[in-house]
């Protein structure tokens, strides 16, 4: 994982992922196909974001913390 501060683009993508996931979680979501496509796109964007490039000895702790932090942005 990068030692640089977490970029705004990574945080924004994670927040958008949570918002899209919540939109899909409601009964009979509108535009479900588009939301699933967006969720997949955001998942790929988050997974391949340069900030997550793992160096030797990488631990997922920070990534889990960012996910937890942005999930609370409701």
JSON list of N, CA and C in Angstrom, two decimals:
[
{"chain": "A", "resi": 1, "resn": "UNK", "atom": "N", "xyz": [0.84, -1.16, 0.00]},
{"chain": "A", "resi": 1, "resn": "UNK", "atom": "CA", "xyz": [0.00, 0.00, 0.00]},
{"chain": "A", "resi": 1, "resn": "UNK", "atom": "C", "xyz": [0.89, 1.23, 0.00]},
{"chain": "A", "resi": 2, "resn": "UNK", "atom": "N", "xyz": [0.45, 2.25, -0.65]},
{"chain": "A", "resi": 2, "resn": "UNK", "atom": "CA", "xyz": [1.21, 3.47, -0.76]},
{"chain": "A", "resi": 2, "resn": "UNK", "atom": "C", "xyz": [1.37, 4.13, 0.60]},
{"chain": "A", "resi": 3, "resn": "UNK", "atom": "N", "xyz": [2.48, 4.82, 0.81]},
{"chain": "A", "resi": 3, "resn": "UNK", "atom": "CA", "xyz": [2.66, 5.57, 2.04]},
{"chain": "A", "resi": 3, "resn": "UNK", "atom": "C", "xyz": [2.14, 6.99, 1.89]},
{"chain": "A", "resi": 4, "resn": "UNK", "atom": "N", "xyz": [1.74, 7.38, 0.69]},
{"chain": "A", "resi": 4, "resn": "UNK", "atom": "CA", "xyz": [1.16, 8.70, 0.46]},
{"chain": "A", "resi": 4, "resn": "UNK", "atom": "C", "xyz": [-0.23, 8.75, 1.08]},
{"chain": "A", "resi": 5, "resn": "UNK", "atom": "N", "xyz": [-0.70, 9.97, 1.42]},
{"chain": "A", "resi": 5, "resn": "UNK", "atom": "CA", "xyz": [-2.05, 10.08, 1.97]},
{"chain": "A", "resi": 5, "resn": "UNK", "atom": "C", "xyz": [-3.07, 9.54, 0.98]},
{"chain": "A", "resi": 6, "resn": "UNK", "atom": "N", "xyz": [-4.13, 9.00, 1.51]},
{"chain": "A", "resi": 6, "resn": "UNK", "atom": "CA", "xyz": [-5.19, 8.46, 0.66]},
{"chain": "A", "resi": 6, "resn": "UNK", "atom": "C", "xyz": [-5.75, 9.57, -0.21]},
{"chain": "A", "resi": 7, "resn": "UNK", "atom": "N", "xyz": [-5.85, 9.30, -1.49]},
{"chain": "A", "resi": 7, "resn": "UNK", "atom": "CA", "xyz": [-6.29, 10.33, -2.42]},
{"chain": "A", "resi": 7, "resn": "UNK", "atom": "C", "xyz": [-7.80, 10.53, -2.35]},
{"chain": "A", "resi": 8, "resn": "UNK", "atom": "N", "xyz": [-8.22, 11.73, -2.69]},
{"chain": "A", "resi": 8, "resn": "UNK", "atom": "CA", "xyz": [-9.64, 12.06, -2.72]},
{"chain": "A", "resi": 8, "resn": "UNK", "atom": "C", "xyz": [-10.38, 11.18, -3.72]},
{"chain": "A", "resi": 9, "resn": "UNK", "atom": "N", "xyz": [-9.72, 10.82, -4.82]},
{"chain": "A", "resi": 9, "resn": "UNK", "atom": "CA", "xyz": [-10.41, 10.00, -5.82]},
{"chain": "A", "resi": 9, "resn": "UNK", "atom": "C", "xyz": [-10.72, 8.61, -5.27]},
{"chain": "A", "resi": 10, "resn": "UNK", "atom": "N", "xyz": [-9.83, 8.07, -4.45]},
{"chain": "A", "resi": 10, "resn": "UNK", "atom": "CA", "xyz": [-10.09, 6.76, -3.84]},
{"chain": "A", "resi": 10, "resn": "UNK", "atom": "C", "xyz": [-11.23, 6.85, -2.83]},
{"chain": "A", "resi": 11, "resn": "UNK", "atom": "N", "xyz": [-11.25, 7.92, -2.06]},
{"chain": "A", "resi": 11, "resn": "UNK", "atom": "CA", "xyz": [-12.32, 8.11, -1.08]},
{"chain": "A", "resi": 11, "resn": "UNK", "atom": "C", "xyz": [-13.65, 8.33, -1.79]},
{"chain": "A", "resi": 12, "resn": "UNK", "atom": "N", "xyz": [-13.66, 9.16, -2.83]},
{"chain": "A", "resi": 12, "resn": "UNK", "atom": "CA", "xyz": [-14.89, 9.42, -3.58]},
{"chain": "A", "resi": 12, "resn": "UNK", "atom": "C", "xyz": [-15.43, 8.15, -4.22]},
{"chain": "A", "resi": 13, "resn": "UNK", "atom": "N", "xyz": [-14.55, 7.33, -4.77]},
{"chain": "A", "resi": 13, "resn": "UNK", "atom": "CA", "xyz": [-14.98, 6.07, -5.40]},
{"chain": "A", "resi": 13, "resn": "UNK", "atom": "C", "xyz": [-15.57, 5.14, -4.35]},
{"chain": "A", "resi": 14, "resn": "UNK", "atom": "N", "xyz": [-14.96, 5.07, -3.18]},
{"chain": "A", "resi": 14, "resn": "UNK", "atom": "CA", "xyz": [-15.48, 4.19, -2.13]},
{"chain": "A", "resi": 14, "resn": "UNK", "atom": "C", "xyz": [-16.83, 4.69, -1.64]},
{"chain": "A", "resi": 15, "resn": "UNK", "atom": "N", "xyz": [-16.99, 6.01, -1.50]},
{"chain": "A", "resi": 15, "resn": "UNK", "atom": "CA", "xyz": [-18.29, 6.57, -1.09]},
{"chain": "A", "resi": 15, "resn": "UNK", "atom": "C", "xyz": [-19.35, 6.28, -2.14]},
{"chain": "A", "resi": 16, "resn": "UNK", "atom": "N", "xyz": [-19.01, 6.45, -3.40]},
{"chain": "A", "resi": 16, "resn": "UNK", "atom": "CA", "xyz": [-19.96, 6.17, -4.49]},
{"chain": "A", "resi": 16, "resn": "UNK", "atom": "C", "xyz": [-20.34, 4.70, -4.50]},
{"chain": "A", "resi": 17, "resn": "UNK", "atom": "N", "xyz": [-19.38, 3.82, -4.20]},
{"chain": "A", "resi": 17, "resn": "UNK", "atom": "CA", "xyz": [-19.66, 2.39, -4.14]},
{"chain": "A", "resi": 17, "resn": "UNK", "atom": "C", "xyz": [-20.70, 2.10, -3.08]},
{"chain": "A", "resi": 18, "resn": "UNK", "atom": "N", "xyz": [-20.52, 2.68, -1.88]},
{"chain": "A", "resi": 18, "resn": "UNK", "atom": "CA", "xyz": [-21.48, 2.46, -0.79]},
{"chain": "A", "resi": 18, "resn": "UNK", "atom": "C", "xyz": [-22.86, 3.01, -1.15]},
{"chain": "A", "resi": 19, "resn": "UNK", "atom": "N", "xyz": [-22.92, 4.18, -1.76]},
{"chain": "A", "resi": 19, "resn": "UNK", "atom": "CA", "xyz": [-24.21, 4.77, -2.15]},
{"chain": "A", "resi": 19, "resn": "UNK", "atom": "C", "xyz": [-24.91, 3.88, -3.18]},
{"chain": "A", "resi": 20, "resn": "UNK", "atom": "N", "xyz": [-24.16, 3.37, -4.13]},
{"chain": "A", "resi": 20, "resn": "UNK", "atom": "CA", "xyz": [-24.74, 2.50, -5.16]},
{"chain": "A", "resi": 20, "resn": "UNK", "atom": "C", "xyz": [-25.21, 1.18, -4.55]},
{"chain": "A", "resi": 21, "resn": "UNK", "atom": "N", "xyz": [-24.43, 0.64, -3.66]},
{"chain": "A", "resi": 21, "resn": "UNK", "atom": "CA", "xyz": [-24.81, -0.61, -2.98]},
{"chain": "A", "resi": 21, "resn": "UNK", "atom": "C", "xyz": [-26.10, -0.42, -2.20]},
{"chain": "A", "resi": 22, "resn": "UNK", "atom": "N", "xyz": [-26.21, 0.71, -1.48]},
{"chain": "A", "resi": 22, "resn": "UNK", "atom": "CA", "xyz": [-27.43, 0.99, -0.72]},
{"chain": "A", "resi": 22, "resn": "UNK", "atom": "C", "xyz": [-28.63, 1.15, -1.65]},
{"chain": "A", "resi": 23, "resn": "UNK", "atom": "N", "xyz": [-28.42, 1.78, -2.82]},
{"chain": "A", "resi": 23, "resn": "UNK", "atom": "CA", "xyz": [-29.51, 1.95, -3.79]},
{"chain": "A", "resi": 23, "resn": "UNK", "atom": "C", "xyz": [-29.98, 0.59, -4.30]},
{"chain": "A", "resi": 24, "resn": "UNK", "atom": "N", "xyz": [-29.08, -0.35, -4.44]},
{"chain": "A", "resi": 24, "resn": "UNK", "atom": "CA", "xyz": [-29.45, -1.70, -4.90]},
{"chain": "A", "resi": 24, "resn": "UNK", "atom": "C", "xyz": [-30.10, -2.53, -3.79]},
{"chain": "A", "resi": 25, "resn": "UNK", "atom": "N", "xyz": [-29.87, -2.16, -2.54]},
{"chain": "A", "resi": 25, "resn": "UNK", "atom": "CA", "xyz": [-30.35, -2.96, -1.41]},
{"chain": "A", "resi": 25, "resn": "UNK", "atom": "C", "xyz": [-31.84, -2.76, -1.13]},
{"chain": "A", "resi": 26, "resn": "UNK", "atom": "N", "xyz": [-32.45, -1.73, -1.69]},
{"chain": "A", "resi": 26, "resn": "UNK", "atom": "CA", "xyz": [-33.87, -1.49, -1.44]},
{"chain": "A", "resi": 26, "resn": "UNK", "atom": "C", "xyz": [-34.71, -2.50, -2.23]},
{"chain": "A", "resi": 27, "resn": "UNK", "atom": "N", "xyz": [-35.91, -2.80, -1.76]},
{"chain": "A", "resi": 27, "resn": "UNK", "atom": "CA", "xyz": [-36.77, -3.70, -2.53]},
{"chain": "A", "resi": 27, "resn": "UNK", "atom": "C", "xyz": [-37.12, -3.08, -3.89]},
{"chain": "A", "resi": 28, "resn": "UNK", "atom": "N", "xyz": [-37.01, -3.86, -4.92]},
{"chain": "A", "resi": 28, "resn": "UNK", "atom": "CA", "xyz": [-37.31, -3.44, -6.29]},
{"chain": "A", "resi": 28, "resn": "UNK", "atom": "C", "xyz": [-36.64, -2.12, -6.67]},
{"chain": "A", "resi": 29, "resn": "UNK", "atom": "N", "xyz": [-35.32, -2.09, -6.69]},
{"chain": "A", "resi": 29, "resn": "UNK", "atom": "CA", "xyz": [-34.62, -0.84, -7.03]},
{"chain": "A", "resi": 29, "resn": "UNK", "atom": "C", "xyz": [-34.89, -0.42, -8.48]},
{"chain": "A", "resi": 30, "resn": "UNK", "atom": "N", "xyz": [-35.00, 0.88, -8.69]},
{"chain": "A", "resi": 30, "resn": "UNK", "atom": "CA", "xyz": [-35.16, 1.40, -10.05]},
{"chain": "A", "resi": 30, "resn": "UNK", "atom": "C", "xyz": [-33.83, 1.30, -10.76]},
{"chain": "A", "resi": 31, "resn": "UNK", "atom": "N", "xyz": [-33.86, 0.96, -12.02]},
{"chain": "A", "resi": 31, "resn": "UNK", "atom": "CA", "xyz": [-32.66, 0.90, -12.85]},
{"chain": "A", "resi": 31, "resn": "UNK", "atom": "C", "xyz": [-31.62, -0.06, -12.27]},
{"chain": "A", "resi": 32, "resn": "UNK", "atom": "N", "xyz": [-32.08, -1.22, -11.80]},
{"chain": "A", "resi": 32, "resn": "UNK", "atom": "CA", "xyz": [-31.19, -2.19, -11.15]},
{"chain": "A", "resi": 32, "resn": "UNK", "atom": "C", "xyz": [-30.03, -2.59, -12.05]},
{"chain": "A", "resi": 33, "resn": "UNK", "atom": "N", "xyz": [-30.28, -2.78, -13.34]},
{"chain": "A", "resi": 33, "resn": "UNK", "atom": "CA", "xyz": [-29.19, -3.17, -14.25]},
{"chain": "A", "resi": 33, "resn": "UNK", "atom": "C", "xyz": [-28.11, -2.11, -14.31]},
{"chain": "A", "resi": 34, "resn": "UNK", "atom": "N", "xyz": [-28.50, -0.85, -14.39]},
{"chain": "A", "resi": 34, "resn": "UNK", "atom": "CA", "xyz": [-27.54, 0.25, -14.41]},
{"chain": "A", "resi": 34, "resn": "UNK", "atom": "C", "xyz": [-26.78, 0.37, -13.10]},
{"chain": "A", "resi": 35, "resn": "UNK", "atom": "N", "xyz": [-27.48, 0.13, -12.00]},
{"chain": "A", "resi": 35, "resn": "UNK", "atom": "CA", "xyz": [-26.82, 0.20, -10.69]},
{"chain": "A", "resi": 35, "resn": "UNK", "atom": "C", "xyz": [-25.81, -0.94, -10.53]},
{"chain": "A", "resi": 36, "resn": "UNK", "atom": "N", "xyz": [-26.18, -2.14, -11.00]},
{"chain": "A", "resi": 36, "resn": "UNK", "atom": "CA", "xyz": [-25.22, -3.27, -10.92]},
{"chain": "A", "resi": 36, "resn": "UNK", "atom": "C", "xyz": [-23.99, -3.00, -11.77]},
{"chain": "A", "resi": 37, "resn": "UNK", "atom": "N", "xyz": [-24.21, -2.42, -12.93]},
{"chain": "A", "resi": 37, "resn": "UNK", "atom": "CA", "xyz": [-23.10, -2.07, -13.82]},
{"chain": "A", "resi": 37, "resn": "UNK", "atom": "C", "xyz": [-22.19, -1.03, -13.15]},
{"chain": "A", "resi": 38, "resn": "UNK", "atom": "N", "xyz": [-22.82, -0.02, -12.52]},
{"chain": "A", "resi": 38, "resn": "UNK", "atom": "CA", "xyz": [-22.04, 1.02, -11.82]},
{"chain": "A", "resi": 38, "resn": "UNK", "atom": "C", "xyz": [-21.27, 0.42, -10.66]},
{"chain": "A", "resi": 39, "resn": "UNK", "atom": "N", "xyz": [-21.90, -0.49, -9.92]},
{"chain": "A", "resi": 39, "resn": "UNK", "atom": "CA", "xyz": [-21.23, -1.12, -8.78]},
{"chain": "A", "resi": 39, "resn": "UNK", "atom": "C", "xyz": [-20.00, -1.90, -9.25]},
{"chain": "A", "resi": 40, "resn": "UNK", "atom": "N", "xyz": [-20.15, -2.62, -10.34]},
{"chain": "A", "resi": 40, "resn": "UNK", "atom": "CA", "xyz": [-19.02, -3.36, -10.90]},
{"chain": "A", "resi": 40, "resn": "UNK", "atom": "C", "xyz": [-17.91, -2.42, -11.34]},
{"chain": "A", "resi": 41, "resn": "UNK", "atom": "N", "xyz": [-18.27, -1.35, -12.04]},
{"chain": "A", "resi": 41, "resn": "UNK", "atom": "CA", "xyz": [-17.29, -0.36, -12.51]},
{"chain": "A", "resi": 41, "resn": "UNK", "atom": "C", "xyz": [-16.55, 0.25, -11.32]},
{"chain": "A", "resi": 42, "resn": "UNK", "atom": "N", "xyz": [-17.29, 0.63, -10.29]},
{"chain": "A", "resi": 42, "resn": "UNK", "atom": "CA", "xyz": [-16.64, 1.23, -9.11]},
{"chain": "A", "resi": 42, "resn": "UNK", "atom": "C", "xyz": [-15.76, 0.22, -8.39]},
{"chain": "A", "resi": 43, "resn": "UNK", "atom": "N", "xyz": [-16.20, -1.05, -8.35]},
{"chain": "A", "resi": 43, "resn": "UNK", "atom": "CA", "xyz": [-15.39, -2.08, -7.70]},
{"chain": "A", "resi": 43, "resn": "UNK", "atom": "C", "xyz": [-14.04, -2.22, -8.39]},
{"chain": "A", "resi": 44, "resn": "UNK", "atom": "N", "xyz": [-14.06, -2.23, -9.71]},
{"chain": "A", "resi": 44, "resn": "UNK", "atom": "CA", "xyz": [-12.81, -2.33, -10.49]},
{"chain": "A", "resi": 44, "resn": "UNK", "atom": "C", "xyz": [-11.95, -1.09, -10.26]},
{"chain": "A", "resi": 45, "resn": "UNK", "atom": "N", "xyz": [-12.60, 0.07, -10.29]},
{"chain": "A", "resi": 45, "resn": "UNK", "atom": "CA", "xyz": [-11.86, 1.33, -10.09]},
{"chain": "A", "resi": 45, "resn": "UNK", "atom": "C", "xyz": [-11.18, 1.36, -8.72]},
{"chain": "A", "resi": 46, "resn": "UNK", "atom": "N", "xyz": [-11.89, 0.91, -7.70]},
{"chain": "A", "resi": 46, "resn": "UNK", "atom": "CA", "xyz": [-11.33, 0.90, -6.35]},
{"chain": "A", "resi": 46, "resn": "UNK", "atom": "C", "xyz": [-10.20, -0.14, -6.26]},
{"chain": "A", "resi": 47, "resn": "UNK", "atom": "N", "xyz": [-10.46, -1.31, -6.78]},
{"chain": "A", "resi": 47, "resn": "UNK", "atom": "CA", "xyz": [-9.46, -2.39, -6.69]},
{"chain": "A", "resi": 47, "resn": "UNK", "atom": "C", "xyz": [-8.14, -2.00, -7.38]},
{"chain": "A", "resi": 48, "resn": "UNK", "atom": "N", "xyz": [-8.22, -1.35, -8.54]},
{"chain": "A", "resi": 48, "resn": "UNK", "atom": "CA", "xyz": [-7.02, -1.02, -9.30]},
{"chain": "A", "resi": 48, "resn": "UNK", "atom": "C", "xyz": [-6.51, 0.40, -9.05]},
{"chain": "A", "resi": 49, "resn": "UNK", "atom": "N", "xyz": [-7.08, 1.10, -8.09]},
{"chain": "A", "resi": 49, "resn": "UNK", "atom": "CA", "xyz": [-6.59, 2.46, -7.80]},
{"chain": "A", "resi": 49, "resn": "UNK", "atom": "C", "xyz": [-5.12, 2.38, -7.38]},
{"chain": "A", "resi": 50, "resn": "UNK", "atom": "N", "xyz": [-4.28, 3.28, -7.89]},
{"chain": "A", "resi": 50, "resn": "UNK", "atom": "CA", "xyz": [-2.84, 3.21, -7.59]},
{"chain": "A", "resi": 50, "resn": "UNK", "atom": "C", "xyz": [-2.51, 3.27, -6.10]},
{"chain": "A", "resi": 51, "resn": "UNK", "atom": "N", "xyz": [-3.36, 3.86, -5.30]},
{"chain": "A", "resi": 51, "resn": "UNK", "atom": "CA", "xyz": [-3.06, 3.96, -3.88]},
{"chain": "A", "resi": 51, "resn": "UNK", "atom": "C", "xyz": [-2.98, 2.59, -3.23]},
{"chain": "A", "resi": 52, "resn": "UNK", "atom": "N", "xyz": [-3.70, 1.62, -3.78]},
{"chain": "A", "resi": 52, "resn": "UNK", "atom": "CA", "xyz": [-3.71, 0.29, -3.18]},
{"chain": "A", "resi": 52, "resn": "UNK", "atom": "C", "xyz": [-2.58, -0.61, -3.66]},
{"chain": "A", "resi": 53, "resn": "UNK", "atom": "N", "xyz": [-1.69, -0.11, -4.49]},
{"chain": "A", "resi": 53, "resn": "UNK", "atom": "CA", "xyz": [-0.58, -0.94, -4.98]},
{"chain": "A", "resi": 53, "resn": "UNK", "atom": "C", "xyz": [0.20, -1.48, -3.79]},
{"chain": "A", "resi": 54, "resn": "UNK", "atom": "N", "xyz": [0.16, -2.78, -3.58]},
{"chain": "A", "resi": 54, "resn": "UNK", "atom": "CA", "xyz": [0.74, -3.33, -2.37]},
{"chain": "A", "resi": 54, "resn": "UNK", "atom": "C", "xyz": [2.25, -3.56, -2.45]},
{"chain": "A", "resi": 55, "resn": "UNK", "atom": "N", "xyz": [3.00, -2.99, -1.53]},
{"chain": "A", "resi": 55, "resn": "UNK", "atom": "CA", "xyz": [4.42, -3.33, -1.43]},
{"chain": "A", "resi": 55, "resn": "UNK", "atom": "C", "xyz": [4.59, -4.63, -0.64]},
{"chain": "A", "resi": 56, "resn": "UNK", "atom": "N", "xyz": [5.80, -5.06, -0.49]},
{"chain": "A", "resi": 56, "resn": "UNK", "atom": "CA", "xyz": [6.07, -6.27, 0.30]},
{"chain": "A", "resi": 56, "resn": "UNK", "atom": "C", "xyz": [5.58, -6.06, 1.72]},
{"chain": "A", "resi": 57, "resn": "UNK", "atom": "N", "xyz": [5.00, -7.06, 2.29]},
{"chain": "A", "resi": 57, "resn": "UNK", "atom": "CA", "xyz": [4.52, -6.97, 3.67]},
{"chain": "A", "resi": 57, "resn": "UNK", "atom": "C", "xyz": [3.19, -6.24, 3.79]},
{"chain": "A", "resi": 58, "resn": "UNK", "atom": "N", "xyz": [2.44, -6.13, 2.70]},
{"chain": "A", "resi": 58, "resn": "UNK", "atom": "CA", "xyz": [1.17, -5.41, 2.69]},
{"chain": "A", "resi": 58, "resn": "UNK", "atom": "C", "xyz": [0.16, -6.05, 3.63]},
{"chain": "A", "resi": 59, "resn": "UNK", "atom": "N", "xyz": [-0.64, -5.21, 4.26]},
{"chain": "A", "resi": 59, "resn": "UNK", "atom": "CA", "xyz": [-1.72, -5.67, 5.13]},
{"chain": "A", "resi": 59, "resn": "UNK", "atom": "C", "xyz": [-3.01, -4.96, 4.71]},
{"chain": "A", "resi": 60, "resn": "UNK", "atom": "N", "xyz": [-4.13, -5.65, 4.69]},
{"chain": "A", "resi": 60, "resn": "UNK", "atom": "CA", "xyz": [-5.39, -5.03, 4.27]},
{"chain": "A", "resi": 60, "resn": "UNK", "atom": "C", "xyz": [-6.03, -4.14, 5.33]},
{"chain": "A", "resi": 61, "resn": "UNK", "atom": "N", "xyz": [-5.38, -3.93, 6.46]},
{"chain": "A", "resi": 61, "resn": "UNK", "atom": "CA", "xyz": [-5.97, -3.19, 7.57]},
{"chain": "A", "resi": 61, "resn": "UNK", "atom": "C", "xyz": [-6.44, -1.80, 7.17]},
{"chain": "A", "resi": 62, "resn": "UNK", "atom": "N", "xyz": [-5.62, -1.04, 6.45]},
{"chain": "A", "resi": 62, "resn": "UNK", "atom": "CA", "xyz": [-5.99, 0.32, 6.07]},
{"chain": "A", "resi": 62, "resn": "UNK", "atom": "C", "xyz": [-7.17, 0.30, 5.11]},
{"chain": "A", "resi": 63, "resn": "UNK", "atom": "N", "xyz": [-7.17, -0.62, 4.19]},
{"chain": "A", "resi": 63, "resn": "UNK", "atom": "CA", "xyz": [-8.29, -0.70, 3.23]},
{"chain": "A", "resi": 63, "resn": "UNK", "atom": "C", "xyz": [-9.60, -0.98, 3.95]},
{"chain": "A", "resi": 64, "resn": "UNK", "atom": "N", "xyz": [-9.57, -1.87, 4.92]},
{"chain": "A", "resi": 64, "resn": "UNK", "atom": "CA", "xyz": [-10.77, -2.18, 5.70]},
{"chain": "A", "resi": 64, "resn": "UNK", "atom": "C", "xyz": [-11.21, -0.94, 6.47]},
{"chain": "A", "resi": 65, "resn": "UNK", "atom": "N", "xyz": [-10.28, -0.21, 7.01]},
{"chain": "A", "resi": 65, "resn": "UNK", "atom": "CA", "xyz": [-10.60, 1.01, 7.75]},
{"chain": "A", "resi": 65, "resn": "UNK", "atom": "C", "xyz": [-11.25, 2.05, 6.85]},
{"chain": "A", "resi": 66, "resn": "UNK", "atom": "N", "xyz": [-10.75, 2.22, 5.63]},
{"chain": "A", "resi": 66, "resn": "UNK", "atom": "CA", "xyz": [-11.34, 3.17, 4.69]},
{"chain": "A", "resi": 66, "resn": "UNK", "atom": "C", "xyz": [-12.75, 2.74, 4.33]},
{"chain": "A", "resi": 67, "resn": "UNK", "atom": "N", "xyz": [-12.95, 1.47, 4.09]},
{"chain": "A", "resi": 67, "resn": "UNK", "atom": "CA", "xyz": [-14.30, 0.97, 3.79]},
{"chain": "A", "resi": 67, "resn": "UNK", "atom": "C", "xyz": [-15.25, 1.24, 4.95]},
{"chain": "A", "resi": 68, "resn": "UNK", "atom": "N", "xyz": [-14.79, 0.99, 6.16]},
{"chain": "A", "resi": 68, "resn": "UNK", "atom": "CA", "xyz": [-15.61, 1.22, 7.34]},
{"chain": "A", "resi": 68, "resn": "UNK", "atom": "C", "xyz": [-15.93, 2.71, 7.48]},
{"chain": "A", "resi": 69, "resn": "UNK", "atom": "N", "xyz": [-14.92, 3.54, 7.31]},
{"chain": "A", "resi": 69, "resn": "UNK", "atom": "CA", "xyz": [-15.06, 4.99, 7.45]},
{"chain": "A", "resi": 69, "resn": "UNK", "atom": "C", "xyz": [-16.07, 5.54, 6.44]},
{"chain": "A", "resi": 70, "resn": "UNK", "atom": "N", "xyz": [-15.97, 5.13, 5.19]},
{"chain": "A", "resi": 70, "resn": "UNK", "atom": "CA", "xyz": [-16.85, 5.67, 4.17]},
{"chain": "A", "resi": 70, "resn": "UNK", "atom": "C", "xyz": [-18.25, 5.07, 4.26]},
{"chain": "A", "resi": 71, "resn": "UNK", "atom": "N", "xyz": [-18.39, 3.89, 4.83]},
{"chain": "A", "resi": 71, "resn": "UNK", "atom": "CA", "xyz": [-19.72, 3.29, 5.00]},
{"chain": "A", "resi": 71, "resn": "UNK", "atom": "C", "xyz": [-20.53, 4.07, 6.02]},
{"chain": "A", "resi": 72, "resn": "UNK", "atom": "N", "xyz": [-19.86, 4.76, 6.91]},
{"chain": "A", "resi": 72, "resn": "UNK", "atom": "CA", "xyz": [-20.54, 5.55, 7.93]},
{"chain": "A", "resi": 72, "resn": "UNK", "atom": "C", "xyz": [-20.99, 6.92, 7.42]},
{"chain": "A", "resi": 73, "resn": "UNK", "atom": "N", "xyz": [-20.69, 7.23, 6.16]},
{"chain": "A", "resi": 73, "resn": "UNK", "atom": "CA", "xyz": [-21.04, 8.53, 5.58]},
{"chain": "A", "resi": 73, "resn": "UNK", "atom": "C", "xyz": [-22.51, 8.59, 5.14]},
{"chain": "A", "resi": 74, "resn": "UNK", "atom": "N", "xyz": [-23.39, 8.04, 5.86]},
{"chain": "A", "resi": 74, "resn": "UNK", "atom": "CA", "xyz": [-24.79, 7.99, 5.44]},
{"chain": "A", "resi": 74, "resn": "UNK", "atom": "C", "xyz": [-25.52, 9.24, 5.82]}
]
